[in-house]
Amino acid sequence: MRTDQDAPWWRSAVVYQIYPRSFADGDGDGVGDLPGIRERLDHLAWLGVDALWLSPIQPSPMADNGYDISDYCAIDPVYGTLGDFDRLVEDAHARGIRVVLDLVANHTSDAHPWFQQARSARDHPRRDWYWWRPPRPGLVAGEPGAEPTNWGSFFSEPAWTYDPATEEYYLHLFSAAQPDLNWENPAVRRAIHRVARWWLDRGVDGFRMDVVNLISKDPALPDGAVRRGEEYGDLGRFVVDGPRVHEYLAEFRREVFGGREDVPLLVGEAPGTSLEEARCYTHPDRGELDMVFHFEHVRVDRGEFKWDLRPFSVPDLRRVLATWQVGLADCWNALYWDNHDQPRVVSRFGDAVRHREASAKTLATVLHLQRGTPFVFQGDEIGMANHPFATIDDFDDIESLNHYRRSVALGVPPEEVLASLRAMSRDNGRTPMQWDAGPAAGFTTGVPWRPVNPDHTEVNVAEQRERPGSVLHHYRDLIRLRHEEPAVVEGAFALLAADHEHLFAFTRESEDATLVVMANLSGEPVALPDDVREAAAGSELLLGDAGDDGALGPWQSRVHRRTRARGGR
Ligand code: TEU
């Protein structure tokens, strides 16, 4: 496996995210599985990715498609067996591809034995593994308003559910089927450490920790301020980057990674985190997480523990990305455009109608050439787009369905809610992978669990594999460039054309070379400003079409390289 002596392996790596339900179905039941992934490993090897991250594969009632785990150390039968998993790891490793698992430890499923025991009696020793609280004094338990705090969950319901058997409420930041673990309890933390060690001993190479910045809550559980027009209080400051999260993560690394030779990857998903907090998570001296997925470029906080799509403008997007590049210059970034929770990058930031391939390629270029580890979500490498969902019956995701129900109940016209779901629903990222133009896009021989995007007849892996210049070949070129050019990995980031309406341009400067990256994130041709032209003067073109060197066409991008003179400045 590729390992640089000084730098951890993940610095020069590209990680590919697999959403197992939708990647490849090996047994024809319409749901993707581990044998299906194994059969497609050659696709990943051809692309050149260094690691794959699997969204959860453990047993789950699938209230949230596996982000509700009922047994941490097993495989859900729909995905296969532990034997299938071991074979997948073995085959991936044989191709030089590491395997990273999702570690969902903020909450379990309500079907997990820990929760079953906790809810069985108030004095059960496991009661305190979760957050239990009595109803508000003087109010009728189970009635609206009697919840211990005024918090709303991520999924448009109260964050507390009443359990009549023991006459208390339990806390869930997501659905009622996902009770939050109480990390204040050291026994909970030890149990999670054991789970993580168990998978590492089985051969996995790291974890993506789900909502890891939510694991520590303010134990006083205060009410949040209620903003005008909102139903729930703002709980963000009591649970996002909570009081003990840094302590828990330092402990996790010590207990789980201590003494391991090949240090695993630890990337944390951190909705609502700030640059300041991200520096604490990722600073090499602190050693908590290697990198975090922040949400600032994709979402805006609208209070009440909800993040809407961030309105898109190039200056705003560039400012956010550049701020994180500079702000984490002595740390490390996780680079992503989308994942299984976001609309497709080409539909969201690009132009899937008029400039589909060009915009998919250019967005990939600016992602991969920033400083950090790029995460490619399955299907983005062929420019998969949002699905043309028609009615509410076409949606499946719990967040989307709950959001629809609640909004309509509050009087929002259904058509309006539908329009917003089409743009932002998590279902967009979860349609089956488009392998070929055949029935069900080559994803399954059966009936796919989610509808295949009708555009698969044109947009698919088989077609693009045969066509140099395709989005797929472009991704492969970008990944190869990272492996061959040290400046892509380590070069310092500096922004160019800082005031331009459409351009995202920057340099990456290392000891030996300066890379100049210029991208037109619009459908209009642009003339290059002086600072970009000067930076690129006398350089060689590494990627993109040469064309007019004073301009970029619609959604066009180029990467140049200038060798730095030895003994020079
Ligand atoms: O995501 C947390 C999270 O912030 C999203 O659920 C959020 O809903 C999304 O960005 C759109 O608003 C993680 C997982 O990635 C997600 O799939 C799970 O549903 C969630 O945690 C609970 O485990």
JSON list of C-alpha atoms and ligand atoms in Angstrom, two decimals, residues 64 67 104 107 154-155 174 178 208 210-211 269 271 295 299 307 340-342 399 426 430, ligand 1:
[
{"chain": "A", "resi": 64, "resn": "ASP", "atom": "CA", "xyz": [-32.77, 5.84, 8.71]},
{"chain": "A", "resi": 67, "resn": "TYR", "atom": "CA", "xyz": [-27.89, 5.10, 10.65]},
{"chain": "A", "resi": 104, "resn": "VAL", "atom": "CA", "xyz": [-22.60, 5.80, 14.25]},
{"chain": "A", "resi": 107, "resn": "HIS", "atom": "CA", "xyz": [-27.16, 7.17, 18.93]},
{"chain": "A", "resi": 154, "resn": "PHE", "atom": "CA", "xyz": [-33.31, 17.00, 13.13]},
{"chain": "A", "resi": 155, "resn": "PHE", "atom": "CA", "xyz": [-36.23, 15.18, 11.59]},
{"chain": "A", "resi": 174, "resn": "PHE", "atom": "CA", "xyz": [-32.74, 12.39, 15.09]},
{"chain": "A", "resi": 178, "resn": "GLN", "atom": "CA", "xyz": [-32.53, 6.71, 17.17]},
{"chain": "A", "resi": 208, "resn": "ARG", "atom": "CA", "xyz": [-16.06, 8.27, 9.49]},
{"chain": "A", "resi": 210, "resn": "ASP", "atom": "CA", "xyz": [-21.32, 10.16, 12.24]},
{"chain": "A", "resi": 211, "resn": "VAL", "atom": "CA", "xyz": [-22.43, 13.50, 13.77]},
{"chain": "A", "resi": 269, "resn": "GLU", "atom": "CA", "xyz": [-18.96, 14.57, 10.41]},
{"chain": "A", "resi": 271, "resn": "PRO", "atom": "CA", "xyz": [-22.85, 19.65, 11.19]},
{"chain": "A", "resi": 295, "resn": "PHE", "atom": "CA", "xyz": [-21.26, 22.12, 6.44]},
{"chain": "A", "resi": 299, "resn": "ARG", "atom": "CA", "xyz": [-25.96, 24.58, 4.34]},
{"chain": "A", "resi": 307, "resn": "TRP", "atom": "CA", "xyz": [-29.81, 23.71, 8.06]},
{"chain": "A", "resi": 340, "resn": "HIS", "atom": "CA", "xyz": [-25.88, 10.59, 0.73]},
{"chain": "A", "resi": 341, "resn": "ASP", "atom": "CA", "xyz": [-27.48, 13.53, 2.61]},
{"chain": "A", "resi": 342, "resn": "GLN", "atom": "CA", "xyz": [-27.13, 16.18, -0.08]},
{"chain": "A", "resi": 399, "resn": "GLU", "atom": "CA", "xyz": [-36.09, 13.49, 6.81]},
{"chain": "A", "resi": 426, "resn": "ARG", "atom": "CA", "xyz": [-31.52, 13.36, 0.58]},
{"chain": "A", "resi": 430, "resn": "ARG", "atom": "CA", "xyz": [-29.61, 7.68, -3.02]},
{"chain": "B", "resi": 1, "resn": "TEU", "atom": "O1", "xyz": [-26.08, 13.20, 9.09]},
{"chain": "B", "resi": 1, "resn": "TEU", "atom": "C1", "xyz": [-26.31, 14.27, 9.94]},
{"chain": "B", "resi": 1, "resn": "TEU", "atom": "C2", "xyz": [-26.89, 15.41, 9.22]},
{"chain": "B", "resi": 1, "resn": "TEU", "atom": "O2", "xyz": [-26.52, 16.53, 9.45]},
{"chain": "B", "resi": 1, "resn": "TEU", "atom": "C3", "xyz": [-27.90, 15.09, 8.15]},
{"chain": "B", "resi": 1, "resn": "TEU", "atom": "O3", "xyz": [-28.72, 14.13, 8.63]},
{"chain": "B", "resi": 1, "resn": "TEU", "atom": "C4", "xyz": [-28.74, 16.20, 7.68]},
{"chain": "B", "resi": 1, "resn": "TEU", "atom": "O4", "xyz": [-30.07, 15.81, 7.74]},
{"chain": "B", "resi": 1, "resn": "TEU", "atom": "C5", "xyz": [-28.46, 16.50, 6.27]},
{"chain": "B", "resi": 1, "resn": "TEU", "atom": "O5", "xyz": [-27.26, 17.19, 6.22]},
{"chain": "B", "resi": 1, "resn": "TEU", "atom": "C6", "xyz": [-29.50, 17.27, 5.55]},
{"chain": "B", "resi": 1, "resn": "TEU", "atom": "O6", "xyz": [-30.08, 18.27, 6.34]},
{"chain": "B", "resi": 1, "resn": "TEU", "atom": "C7", "xyz": [-25.70, 11.95, 9.56]},
{"chain": "B", "resi": 1, "resn": "TEU", "atom": "C8", "xyz": [-25.86, 10.93, 8.44]},
{"chain": "B", "resi": 1, "resn": "TEU", "atom": "O7", "xyz": [-25.00, 11.26, 7.39]},
{"chain": "B", "resi": 1, "resn": "TEU", "atom": "C9", "xyz": [-27.30, 10.87, 8.04]},
{"chain": "B", "resi": 1, "resn": "TEU", "atom": "O8", "xyz": [-27.52, 10.05, 6.95]},
{"chain": "B", "resi": 1, "resn": "TEU", "atom": "C10", "xyz": [-28.09, 10.39, 9.23]},
{"chain": "B", "resi": 1, "resn": "TEU", "atom": "O9", "xyz": [-29.46, 10.45, 8.96]},
{"chain": "B", "resi": 1, "resn": "TEU", "atom": "C11", "xyz": [-27.82, 11.22, 10.48]},
{"chain": "B", "resi": 1, "resn": "TEU", "atom": "O10", "xyz": [-26.44, 11.52, 10.68]},
{"chain": "B", "resi": 1, "resn": "TEU", "atom": "C12", "xyz": [-28.24, 10.45, 11.72]},
{"chain": "B", "resi": 1, "resn": "TEU", "atom": "O11", "xyz": [-27.40, 9.36, 11.92]}
]
